[in-house]
CSV table of C-alpha atoms in Angstrom, one decimal:
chain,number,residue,atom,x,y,z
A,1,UNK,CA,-107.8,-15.1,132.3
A,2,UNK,CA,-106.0,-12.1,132.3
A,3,UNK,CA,-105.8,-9.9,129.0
A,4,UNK,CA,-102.1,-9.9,129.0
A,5,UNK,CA,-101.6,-13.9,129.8
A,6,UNK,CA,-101.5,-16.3,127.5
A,7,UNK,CA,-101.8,-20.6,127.7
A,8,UNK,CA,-98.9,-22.0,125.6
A,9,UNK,CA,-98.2,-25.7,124.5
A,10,UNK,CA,-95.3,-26.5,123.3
A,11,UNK,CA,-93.0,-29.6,122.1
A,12,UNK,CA,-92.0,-32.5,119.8
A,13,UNK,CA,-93.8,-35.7,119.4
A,14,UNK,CA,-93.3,-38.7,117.8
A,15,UNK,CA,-95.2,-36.8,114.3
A,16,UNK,CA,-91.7,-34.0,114.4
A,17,UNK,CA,-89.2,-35.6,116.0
A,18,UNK,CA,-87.2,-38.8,114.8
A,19,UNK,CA,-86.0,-40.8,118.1
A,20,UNK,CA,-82.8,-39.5,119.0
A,21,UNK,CA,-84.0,-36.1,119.5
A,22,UNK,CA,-86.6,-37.3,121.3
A,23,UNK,CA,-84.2,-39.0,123.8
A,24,UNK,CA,-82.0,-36.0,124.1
A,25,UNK,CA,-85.2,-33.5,125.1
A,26,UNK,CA,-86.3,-36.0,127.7
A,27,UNK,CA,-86.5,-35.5,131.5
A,28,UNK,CA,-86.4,-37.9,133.6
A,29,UNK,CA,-88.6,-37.9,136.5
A,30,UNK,CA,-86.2,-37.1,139.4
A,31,UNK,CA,-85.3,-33.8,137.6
A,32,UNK,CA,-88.8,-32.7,136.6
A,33,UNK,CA,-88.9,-30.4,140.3
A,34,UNK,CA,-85.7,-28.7,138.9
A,35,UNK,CA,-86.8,-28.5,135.7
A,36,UNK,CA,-89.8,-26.7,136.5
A,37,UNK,CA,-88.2,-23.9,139.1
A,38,UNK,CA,-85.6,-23.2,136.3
A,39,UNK,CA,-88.2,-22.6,133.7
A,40,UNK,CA,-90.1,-20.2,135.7
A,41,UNK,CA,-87.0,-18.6,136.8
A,42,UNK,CA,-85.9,-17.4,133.2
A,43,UNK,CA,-89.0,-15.4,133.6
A,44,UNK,CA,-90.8,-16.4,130.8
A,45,UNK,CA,-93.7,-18.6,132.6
A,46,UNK,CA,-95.8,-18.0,135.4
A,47,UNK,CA,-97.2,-21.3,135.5
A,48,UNK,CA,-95.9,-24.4,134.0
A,49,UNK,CA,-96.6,-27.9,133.6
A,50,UNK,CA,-93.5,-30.6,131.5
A,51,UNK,CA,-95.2,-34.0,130.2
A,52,UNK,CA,-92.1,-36.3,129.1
A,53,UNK,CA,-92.9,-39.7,127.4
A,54,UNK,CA,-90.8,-42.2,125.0
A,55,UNK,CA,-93.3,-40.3,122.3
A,56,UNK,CA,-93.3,-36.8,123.7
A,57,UNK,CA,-91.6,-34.0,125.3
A,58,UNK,CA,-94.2,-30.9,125.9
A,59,UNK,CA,-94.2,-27.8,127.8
A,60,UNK,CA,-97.4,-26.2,129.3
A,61,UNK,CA,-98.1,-23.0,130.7
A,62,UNK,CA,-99.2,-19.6,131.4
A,63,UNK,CA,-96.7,-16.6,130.1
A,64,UNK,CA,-97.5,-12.8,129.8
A,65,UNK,CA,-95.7,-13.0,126.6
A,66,UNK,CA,-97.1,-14.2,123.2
A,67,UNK,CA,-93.3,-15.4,122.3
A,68,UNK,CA,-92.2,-18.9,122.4
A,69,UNK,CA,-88.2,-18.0,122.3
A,70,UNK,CA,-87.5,-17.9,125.9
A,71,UNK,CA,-88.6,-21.4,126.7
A,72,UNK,CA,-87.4,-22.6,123.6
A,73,UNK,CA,-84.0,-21.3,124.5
A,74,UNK,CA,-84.0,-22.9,127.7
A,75,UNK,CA,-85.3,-26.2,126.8
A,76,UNK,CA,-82.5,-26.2,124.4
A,77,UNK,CA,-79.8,-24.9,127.0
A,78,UNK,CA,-81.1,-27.3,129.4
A,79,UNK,CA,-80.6,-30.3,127.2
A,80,UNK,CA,-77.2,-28.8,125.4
A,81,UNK,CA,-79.0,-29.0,122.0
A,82,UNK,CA,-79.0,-26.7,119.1
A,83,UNK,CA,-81.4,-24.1,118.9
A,84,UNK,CA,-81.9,-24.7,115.3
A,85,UNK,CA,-82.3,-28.3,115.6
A,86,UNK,CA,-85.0,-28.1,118.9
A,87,UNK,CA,-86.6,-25.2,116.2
A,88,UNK,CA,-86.8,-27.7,113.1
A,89,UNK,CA,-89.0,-30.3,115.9
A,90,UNK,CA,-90.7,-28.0,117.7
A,91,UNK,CA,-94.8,-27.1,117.6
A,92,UNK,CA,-96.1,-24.4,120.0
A,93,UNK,CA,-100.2,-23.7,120.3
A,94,UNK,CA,-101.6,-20.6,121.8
A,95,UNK,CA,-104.6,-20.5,124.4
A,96,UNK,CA,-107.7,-22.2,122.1
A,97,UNK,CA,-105.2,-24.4,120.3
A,98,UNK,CA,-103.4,-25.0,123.5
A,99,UNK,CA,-106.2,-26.2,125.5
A,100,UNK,CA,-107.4,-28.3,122.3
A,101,UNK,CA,-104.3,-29.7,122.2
A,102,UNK,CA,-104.1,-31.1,126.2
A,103,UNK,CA,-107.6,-32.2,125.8
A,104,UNK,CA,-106.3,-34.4,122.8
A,105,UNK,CA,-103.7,-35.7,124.4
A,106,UNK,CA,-105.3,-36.7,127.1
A,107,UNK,CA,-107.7,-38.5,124.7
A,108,UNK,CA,-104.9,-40.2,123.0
A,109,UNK,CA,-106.1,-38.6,120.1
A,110,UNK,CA,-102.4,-37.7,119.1
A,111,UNK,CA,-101.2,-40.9,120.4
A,112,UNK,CA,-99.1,-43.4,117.9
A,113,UNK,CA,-101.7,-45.8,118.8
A,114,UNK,CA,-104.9,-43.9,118.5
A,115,UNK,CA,-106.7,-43.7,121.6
A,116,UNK,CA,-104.5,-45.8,123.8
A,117,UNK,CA,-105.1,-45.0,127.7
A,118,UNK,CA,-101.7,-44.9,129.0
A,119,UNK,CA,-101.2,-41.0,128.2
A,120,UNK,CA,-104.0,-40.2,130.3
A,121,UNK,CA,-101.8,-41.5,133.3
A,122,UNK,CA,-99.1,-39.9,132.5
A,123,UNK,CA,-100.8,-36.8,131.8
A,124,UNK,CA,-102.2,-37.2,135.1
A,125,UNK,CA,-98.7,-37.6,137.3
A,126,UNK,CA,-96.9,-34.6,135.1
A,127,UNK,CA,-99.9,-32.1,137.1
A,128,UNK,CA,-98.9,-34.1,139.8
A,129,UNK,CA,-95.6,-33.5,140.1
A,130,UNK,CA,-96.1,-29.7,139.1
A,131,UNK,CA,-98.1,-29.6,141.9
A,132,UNK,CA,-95.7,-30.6,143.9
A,133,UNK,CA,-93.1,-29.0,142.6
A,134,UNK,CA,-95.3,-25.4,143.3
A,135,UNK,CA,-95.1,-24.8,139.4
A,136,UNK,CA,-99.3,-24.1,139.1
A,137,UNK,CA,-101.9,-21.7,139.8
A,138,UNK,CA,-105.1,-21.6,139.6
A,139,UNK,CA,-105.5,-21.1,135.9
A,140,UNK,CA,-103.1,-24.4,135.0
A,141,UNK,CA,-104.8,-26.9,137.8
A,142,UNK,CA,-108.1,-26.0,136.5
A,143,UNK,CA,-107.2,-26.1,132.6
A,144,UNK,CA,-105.7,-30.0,133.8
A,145,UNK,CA,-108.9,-30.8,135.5
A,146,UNK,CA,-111.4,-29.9,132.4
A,147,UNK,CA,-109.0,-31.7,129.9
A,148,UNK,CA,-109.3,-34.9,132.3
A,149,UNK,CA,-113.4,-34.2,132.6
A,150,UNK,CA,-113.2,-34.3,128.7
A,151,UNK,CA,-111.3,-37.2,128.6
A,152,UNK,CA,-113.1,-39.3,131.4
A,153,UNK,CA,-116.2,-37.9,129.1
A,154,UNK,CA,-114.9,-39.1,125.6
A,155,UNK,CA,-114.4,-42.7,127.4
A,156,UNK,CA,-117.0,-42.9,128.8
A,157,UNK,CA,-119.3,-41.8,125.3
A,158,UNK,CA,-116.9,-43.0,122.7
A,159,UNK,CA,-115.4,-46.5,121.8
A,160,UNK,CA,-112.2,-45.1,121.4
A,161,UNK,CA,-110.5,-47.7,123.5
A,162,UNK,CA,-112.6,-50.6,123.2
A,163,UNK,CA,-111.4,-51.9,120.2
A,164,UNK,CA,-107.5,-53.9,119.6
A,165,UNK,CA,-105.1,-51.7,117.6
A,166,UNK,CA,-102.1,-53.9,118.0
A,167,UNK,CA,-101.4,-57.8,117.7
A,168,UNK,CA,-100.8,-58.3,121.1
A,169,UNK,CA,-104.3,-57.0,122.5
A,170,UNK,CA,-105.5,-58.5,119.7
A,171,UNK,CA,-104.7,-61.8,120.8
A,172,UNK,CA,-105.8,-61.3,124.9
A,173,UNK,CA,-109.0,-60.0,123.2
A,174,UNK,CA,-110.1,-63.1,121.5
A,175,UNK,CA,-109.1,-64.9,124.7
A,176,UNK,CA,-111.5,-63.1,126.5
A,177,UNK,CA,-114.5,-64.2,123.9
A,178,UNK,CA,-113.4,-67.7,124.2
A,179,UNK,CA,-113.1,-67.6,128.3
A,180,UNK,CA,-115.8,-66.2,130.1
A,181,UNK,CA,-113.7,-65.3,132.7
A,182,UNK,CA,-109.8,-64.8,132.6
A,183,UNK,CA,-108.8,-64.9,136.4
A,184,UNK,CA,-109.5,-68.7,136.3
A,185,UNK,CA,-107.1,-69.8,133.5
A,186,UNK,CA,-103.6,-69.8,133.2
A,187,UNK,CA,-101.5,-69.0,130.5
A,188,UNK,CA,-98.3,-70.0,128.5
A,189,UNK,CA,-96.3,-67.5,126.4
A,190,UNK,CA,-93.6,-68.7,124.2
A,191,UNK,CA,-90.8,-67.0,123.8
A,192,UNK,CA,-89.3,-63.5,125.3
A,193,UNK,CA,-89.5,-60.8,123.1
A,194,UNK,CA,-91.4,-57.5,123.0
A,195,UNK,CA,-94.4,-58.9,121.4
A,196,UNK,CA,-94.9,-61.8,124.4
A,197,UNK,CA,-93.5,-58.9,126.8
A,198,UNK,CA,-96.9,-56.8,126.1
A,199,UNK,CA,-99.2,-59.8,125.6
A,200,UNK,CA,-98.4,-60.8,128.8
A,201,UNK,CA,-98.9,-57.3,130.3
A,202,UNK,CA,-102.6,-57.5,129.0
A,203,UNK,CA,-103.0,-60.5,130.3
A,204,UNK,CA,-102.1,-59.6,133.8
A,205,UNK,CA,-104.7,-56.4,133.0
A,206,UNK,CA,-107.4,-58.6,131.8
A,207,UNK,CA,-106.9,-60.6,135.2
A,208,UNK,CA,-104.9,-63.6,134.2
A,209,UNK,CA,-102.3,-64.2,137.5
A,210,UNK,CA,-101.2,-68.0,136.4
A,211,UNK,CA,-98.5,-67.0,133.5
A,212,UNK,CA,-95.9,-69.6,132.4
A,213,UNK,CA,-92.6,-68.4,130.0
A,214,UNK,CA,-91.0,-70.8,127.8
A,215,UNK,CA,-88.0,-69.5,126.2
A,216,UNK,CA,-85.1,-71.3,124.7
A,217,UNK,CA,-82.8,-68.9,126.8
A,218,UNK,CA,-84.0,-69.5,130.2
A,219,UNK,CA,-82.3,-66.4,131.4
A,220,UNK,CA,-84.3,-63.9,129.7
A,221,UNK,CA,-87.7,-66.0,130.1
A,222,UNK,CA,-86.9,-65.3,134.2
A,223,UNK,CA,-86.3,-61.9,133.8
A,224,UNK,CA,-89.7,-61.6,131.7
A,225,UNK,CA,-91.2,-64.3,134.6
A,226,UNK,CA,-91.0,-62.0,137.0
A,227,UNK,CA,-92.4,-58.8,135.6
A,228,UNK,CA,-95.2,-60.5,134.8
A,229,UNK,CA,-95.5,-62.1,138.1
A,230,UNK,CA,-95.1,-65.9,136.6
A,231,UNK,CA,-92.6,-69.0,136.4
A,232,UNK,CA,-90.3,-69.5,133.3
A,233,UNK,CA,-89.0,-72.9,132.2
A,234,UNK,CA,-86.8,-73.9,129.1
A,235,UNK,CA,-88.0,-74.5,125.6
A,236,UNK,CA,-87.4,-77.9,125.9
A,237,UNK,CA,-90.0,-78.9,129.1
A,238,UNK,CA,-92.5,-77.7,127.2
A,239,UNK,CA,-94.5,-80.4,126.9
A,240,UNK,CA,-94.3,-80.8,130.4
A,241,UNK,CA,-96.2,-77.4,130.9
A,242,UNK,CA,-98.4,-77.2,128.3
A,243,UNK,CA,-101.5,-79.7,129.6
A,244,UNK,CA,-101.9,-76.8,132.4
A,245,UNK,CA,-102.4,-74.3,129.9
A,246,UNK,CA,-105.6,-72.7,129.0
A,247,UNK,CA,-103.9,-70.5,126.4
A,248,UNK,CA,-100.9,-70.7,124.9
A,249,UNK,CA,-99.3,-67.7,122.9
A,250,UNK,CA,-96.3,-68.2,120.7
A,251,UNK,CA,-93.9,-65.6,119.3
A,252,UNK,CA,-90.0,-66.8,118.7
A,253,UNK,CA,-87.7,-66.7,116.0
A,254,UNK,CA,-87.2,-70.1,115.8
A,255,UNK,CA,-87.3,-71.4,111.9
A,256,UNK,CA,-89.1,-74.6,112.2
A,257,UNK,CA,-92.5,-74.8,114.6
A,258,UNK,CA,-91.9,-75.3,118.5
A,259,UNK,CA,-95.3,-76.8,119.1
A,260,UNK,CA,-96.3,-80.4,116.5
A,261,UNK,CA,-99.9,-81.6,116.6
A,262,UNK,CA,-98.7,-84.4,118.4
A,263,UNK,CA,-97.6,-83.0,121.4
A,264,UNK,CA,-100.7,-81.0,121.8
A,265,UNK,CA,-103.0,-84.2,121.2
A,266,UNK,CA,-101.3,-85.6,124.2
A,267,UNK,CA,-101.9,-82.9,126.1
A,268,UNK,CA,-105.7,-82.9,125.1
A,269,UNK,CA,-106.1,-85.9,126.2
A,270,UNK,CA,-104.2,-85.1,129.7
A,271,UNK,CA,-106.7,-82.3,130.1
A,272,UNK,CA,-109.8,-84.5,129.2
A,273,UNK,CA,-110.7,-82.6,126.0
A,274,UNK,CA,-110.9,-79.1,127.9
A,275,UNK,CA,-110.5,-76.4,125.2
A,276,UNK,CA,-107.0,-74.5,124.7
A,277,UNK,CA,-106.7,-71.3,122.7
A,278,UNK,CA,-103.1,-70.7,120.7
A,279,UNK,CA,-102.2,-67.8,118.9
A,280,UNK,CA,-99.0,-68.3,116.6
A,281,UNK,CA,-98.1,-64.4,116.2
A,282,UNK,CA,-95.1,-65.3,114.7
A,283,UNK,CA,-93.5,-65.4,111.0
A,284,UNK,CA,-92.1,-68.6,110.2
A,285,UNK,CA,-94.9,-69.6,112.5
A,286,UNK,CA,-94.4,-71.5,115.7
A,287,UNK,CA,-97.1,-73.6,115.7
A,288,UNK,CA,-98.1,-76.2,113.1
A,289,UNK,CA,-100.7,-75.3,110.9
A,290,UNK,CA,-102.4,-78.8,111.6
A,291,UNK,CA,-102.8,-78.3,115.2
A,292,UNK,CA,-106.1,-76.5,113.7
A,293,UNK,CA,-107.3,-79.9,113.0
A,294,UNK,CA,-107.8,-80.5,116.9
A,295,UNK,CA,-111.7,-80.5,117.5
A,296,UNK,CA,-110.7,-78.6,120.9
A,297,UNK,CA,-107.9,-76.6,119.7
A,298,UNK,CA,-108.8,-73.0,118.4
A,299,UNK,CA,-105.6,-71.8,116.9
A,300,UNK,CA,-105.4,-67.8,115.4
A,301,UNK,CA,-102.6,-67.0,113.2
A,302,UNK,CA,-100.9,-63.3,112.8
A,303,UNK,CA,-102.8,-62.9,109.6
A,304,UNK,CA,-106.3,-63.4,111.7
A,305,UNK,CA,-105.0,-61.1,114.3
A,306,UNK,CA,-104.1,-58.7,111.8
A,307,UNK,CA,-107.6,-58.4,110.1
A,308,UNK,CA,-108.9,-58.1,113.7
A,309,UNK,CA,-106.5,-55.0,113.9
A,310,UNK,CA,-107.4,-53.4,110.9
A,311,UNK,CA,-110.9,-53.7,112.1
A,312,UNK,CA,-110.4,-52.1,115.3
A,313,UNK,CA,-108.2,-49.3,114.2
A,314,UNK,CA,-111.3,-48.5,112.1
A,315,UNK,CA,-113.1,-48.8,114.4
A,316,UNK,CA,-111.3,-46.2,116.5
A,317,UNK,CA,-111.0,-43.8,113.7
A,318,UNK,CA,-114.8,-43.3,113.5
A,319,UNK,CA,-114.8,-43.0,117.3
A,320,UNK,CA,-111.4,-40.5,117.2
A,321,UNK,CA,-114.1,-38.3,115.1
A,322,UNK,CA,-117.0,-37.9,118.1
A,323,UNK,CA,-114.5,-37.6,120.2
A,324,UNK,CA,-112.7,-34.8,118.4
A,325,UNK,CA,-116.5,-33.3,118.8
A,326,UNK,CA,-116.5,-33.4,122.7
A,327,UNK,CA,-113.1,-32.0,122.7
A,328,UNK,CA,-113.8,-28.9,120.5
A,329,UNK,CA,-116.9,-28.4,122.9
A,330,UNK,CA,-114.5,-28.7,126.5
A,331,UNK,CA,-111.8,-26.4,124.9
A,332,UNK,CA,-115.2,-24.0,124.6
A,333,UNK,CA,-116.2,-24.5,127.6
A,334,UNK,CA,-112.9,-23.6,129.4
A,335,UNK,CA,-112.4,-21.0,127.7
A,336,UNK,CA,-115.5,-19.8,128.5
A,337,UNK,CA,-115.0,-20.3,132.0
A,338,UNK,CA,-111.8,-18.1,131.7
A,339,UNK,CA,-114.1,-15.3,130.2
A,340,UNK,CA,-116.6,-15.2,133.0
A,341,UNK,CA,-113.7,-15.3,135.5
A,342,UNK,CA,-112.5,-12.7,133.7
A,343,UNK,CA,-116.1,-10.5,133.9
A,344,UNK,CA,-115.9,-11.6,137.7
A,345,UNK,CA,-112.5,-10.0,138.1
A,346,UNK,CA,-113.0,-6.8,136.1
A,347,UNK,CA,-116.5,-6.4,138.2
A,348,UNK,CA,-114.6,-7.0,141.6
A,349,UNK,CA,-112.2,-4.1,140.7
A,350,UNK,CA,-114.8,-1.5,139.8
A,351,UNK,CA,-117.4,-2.1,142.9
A,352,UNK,CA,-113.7,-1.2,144.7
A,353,UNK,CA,-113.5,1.8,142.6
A,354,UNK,CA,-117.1,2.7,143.3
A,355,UNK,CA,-116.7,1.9,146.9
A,356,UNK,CA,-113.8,3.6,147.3
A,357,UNK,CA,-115.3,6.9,145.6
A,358,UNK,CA,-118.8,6.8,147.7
A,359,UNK,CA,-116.5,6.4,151.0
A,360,UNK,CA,-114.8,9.7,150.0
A,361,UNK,CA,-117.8,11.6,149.1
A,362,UNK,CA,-120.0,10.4,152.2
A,363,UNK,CA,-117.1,11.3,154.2
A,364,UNK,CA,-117.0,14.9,152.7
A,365,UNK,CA,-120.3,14.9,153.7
A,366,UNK,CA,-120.8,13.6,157.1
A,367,UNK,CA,-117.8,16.3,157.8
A,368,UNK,CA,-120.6,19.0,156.4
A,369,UNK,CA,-123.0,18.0,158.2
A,370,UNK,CA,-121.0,18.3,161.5
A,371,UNK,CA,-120.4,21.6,160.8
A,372,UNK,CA,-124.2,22.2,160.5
A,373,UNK,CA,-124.8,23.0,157.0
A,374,UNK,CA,-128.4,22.3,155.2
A,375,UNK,CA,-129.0,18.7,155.3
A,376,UNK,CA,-130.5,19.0,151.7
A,377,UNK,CA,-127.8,20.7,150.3
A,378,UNK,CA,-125.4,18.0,151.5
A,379,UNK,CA,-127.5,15.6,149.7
A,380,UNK,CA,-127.7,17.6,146.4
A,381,UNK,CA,-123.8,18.1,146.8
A,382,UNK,CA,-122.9,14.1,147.6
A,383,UNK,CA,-125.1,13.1,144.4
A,384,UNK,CA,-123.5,15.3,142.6
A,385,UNK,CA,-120.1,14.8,143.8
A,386,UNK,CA,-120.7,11.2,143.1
A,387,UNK,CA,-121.8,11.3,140.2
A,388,UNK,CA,-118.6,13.4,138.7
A,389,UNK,CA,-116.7,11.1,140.3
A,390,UNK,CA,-118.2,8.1,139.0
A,391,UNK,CA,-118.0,9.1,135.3
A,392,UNK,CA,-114.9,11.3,135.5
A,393,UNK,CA,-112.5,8.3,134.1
A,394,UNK,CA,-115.1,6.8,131.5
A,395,UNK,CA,-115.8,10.3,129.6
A,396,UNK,CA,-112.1,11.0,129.7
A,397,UNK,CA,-111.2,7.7,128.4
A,398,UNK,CA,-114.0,7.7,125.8
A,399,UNK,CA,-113.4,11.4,124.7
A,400,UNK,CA,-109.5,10.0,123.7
A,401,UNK,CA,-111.4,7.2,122.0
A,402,UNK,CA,-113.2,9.6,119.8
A,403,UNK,CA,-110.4,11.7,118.9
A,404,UNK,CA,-108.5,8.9,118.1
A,405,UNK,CA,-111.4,7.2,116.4
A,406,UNK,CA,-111.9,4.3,117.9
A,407,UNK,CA,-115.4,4.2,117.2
A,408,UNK,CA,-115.8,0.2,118.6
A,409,UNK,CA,-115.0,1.9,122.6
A,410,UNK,CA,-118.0,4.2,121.7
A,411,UNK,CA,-120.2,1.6,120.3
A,412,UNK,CA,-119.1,-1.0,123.5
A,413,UNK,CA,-119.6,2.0,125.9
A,414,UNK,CA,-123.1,2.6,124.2
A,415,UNK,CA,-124.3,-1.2,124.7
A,416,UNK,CA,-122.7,-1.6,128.0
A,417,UNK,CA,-124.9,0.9,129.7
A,418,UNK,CA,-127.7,0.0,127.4
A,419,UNK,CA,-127.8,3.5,125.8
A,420,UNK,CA,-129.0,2.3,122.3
A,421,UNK,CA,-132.1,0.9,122.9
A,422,UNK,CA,-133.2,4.3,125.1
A,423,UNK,CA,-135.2,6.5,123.8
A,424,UNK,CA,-133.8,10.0,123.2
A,425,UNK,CA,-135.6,13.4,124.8
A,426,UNK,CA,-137.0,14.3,121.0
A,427,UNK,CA,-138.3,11.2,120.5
């Protein structure tokens, strides 16, 4: 990394910014391309990088200047919002704290749901599409790659995602200790809403493919049908479908329970005994209580599910700690990967310096030569020659460091040609 470059992060999240400025500082992904070339254009980035979530809205990249004003100015401009308001949101990290911060996200470690896995992908298509939108160098792609090693790595070495932090994972979860293996059952969700919505996405993740939706507005339980890849019939053939259910998962806001004991006896008895997991996630609940009764029947309530949760987001909280510890160590290590580029750079430049110096000198001297001088005093002459040359810059530079008192150039001078563990003459 250049001396004069700087990796910045910068954004709101769902920790500064309440919802609707979130949505007003989004970009969609059809204008990310755009986005990008105008953000470089006003000069302030070299590089850059935009992740845009529902949670998050963040800026990444590589600017000679220390001063986030610029691209807060245009992010504002962009979006016709306030400066004042975007400044109110706003959090901006500078290289060590930038690269922490990637790495965390990446992590989910600033996630609303601790170490959820979904950032990672989305992480993942914002380099993507900077790629393809020409927005990165060499310094972005690779500070990308090491926060996705570090993730992949705090996965792989952590439970940070293996434990449920929401109601609806919850429930899938306890499915799959009751089922040994998901694929061969099929499912019945009851009801529509956002709740059944994401059970029946972890479902379809967990490798369920048989999904029925009962809803009292058949409608919306089509529309939810066909996300999840299923078939949707009304509330009221419910007893029809539910003997084909291995698991059943209720969630509507109906007052009185959907699902009597009776109904799901007669169902038993169409399935010859075969056990059926229910989960009644909601409040009044939609499943009588003496369906637990059933010898065959294991029935979870919210208030199970919920002690499950608390569990698990314990569970990830003692994990979000090692994994804080492996990302503090990859922000290290990238940053010391910058450093020795850094060495490799600044060595490349003075060989050309040297090089460039001998190639005068032995050409002063060949040109000698020719002219039939002493071949020893042509050598004497090119050592010396070279020599001037070599530290002409250095003691002038170090001579104004002196006068000036800047007695750390000495003392850096002195250890990087090893002078202070010589041996003077008197000595």
């Amino acid at each position: 990394m250049q001396q004069s470059m700087a990796l910045m992060a910068l954004g709101i999240n769902h920790k500064t910014a309440p919802v609707d400025v979130r949505e007003k500082l989004a970009f969609g992904t059809e204008e990310l391309s755009y986005a990008l070339a105008q953000v470089r254009m006003q000069g302030a980035l070299s590089e850059a990088a935009i992740l845009s979530t529902c949670n998050r809205t963040e800026i990444y990249g590589v600017t000679p200047f220390r001063d986030s004003r610029q691209v807060l100015q245009w992010l504002a401009d962009y979006h016709q919002v306030s400066f004042e308001q975007l400044q109110r949101s706003v959090y901006v990290h500078w290289d060590r704290d930038a690269v922490r911060h990637m790495m965390r996200v990446a992590c989910g470690l600033d996630s609303l749901v601790l170490g959820e896995p979904q950032i990672l992908g989305q992480l993942k298509t914002a380099f993507a599409q900077a790629q393809d939108a020409g927005s990165l160098g060499s310094q972005m792609s690779r500070w990308f790659q090491q926060s996705f090693n570090v993730a992949k790595q705090v996965r792989s070495q952590t439970a940070i995602g293996e434990n449920p932090v929401s109601v609806a994972y919850a429930a899938v979860n306890l499915a799959q200790r009751i089922f040994s293996n998901l694929s061969e059952n099929q499912a019945l969700l009851i009801g529509a809403g956002e709740t059944i919505e994401l059970v029946g996405r972890h479902l379809r993740e967990a490798g369920i493919t048989q999904i029925t939706v009962a809803n009292r507005t058949l409608s919306r339980g089509q529309h939810l049908a066909q996300q999840l890849g299923g078939q949707a019939v009304p509330l009221t053939d419910l007893a029809e479908v539910l003997p084909q259910a291995d698991i059943i998962i209720a969630s509507t806001a109906s007052p009185l329970p959907v699902l009597g004991k009776g109904a799901v006896e007669r169902a038993l008895k169409k399935r010859r005994y075969r056990p059926m997991f229910m989960v009644d996630i909601a409040v009044p609940r939609d499943i009588e209580p003496e369906v637990a009764e059933l010898e065959d029947v294991y029935l979870y309530t919210v208030d199970d599910l919920q002690q499950v949760v608390e569990q698990g987001v314990q569970a990830r909280r003692d994990a979000a700690s090692e994994a804080e510890v492996l990302v503090m160590q990859g922000a290290e290590l990238f940053l010391e990967q910058l450093r020795a580029r850094d060495a490799v750079d600044t060595l490349k430049a003075i060989r050309r310096q040297a090089e460039s110096l001998s190639e005068q000198e032995l050409a002063k001297a060949l040109r000698l030569l020719e002219r039939g001088q002493d071949p020893q005093q042509v050598l004497t002459q090119l050592a010396r020659g070279l020599t001037n040359k070599l530290i002409h810059t250095p003691s002038v530079q170090l001579k104004k460091a002196s006068a000036e008192g800047q007695a750390e150039i000495l003392l850096a001078a002195q250890h990087l040609y090893a002078l202070a563990d010589k041996p003077s003459k008197s000595e």
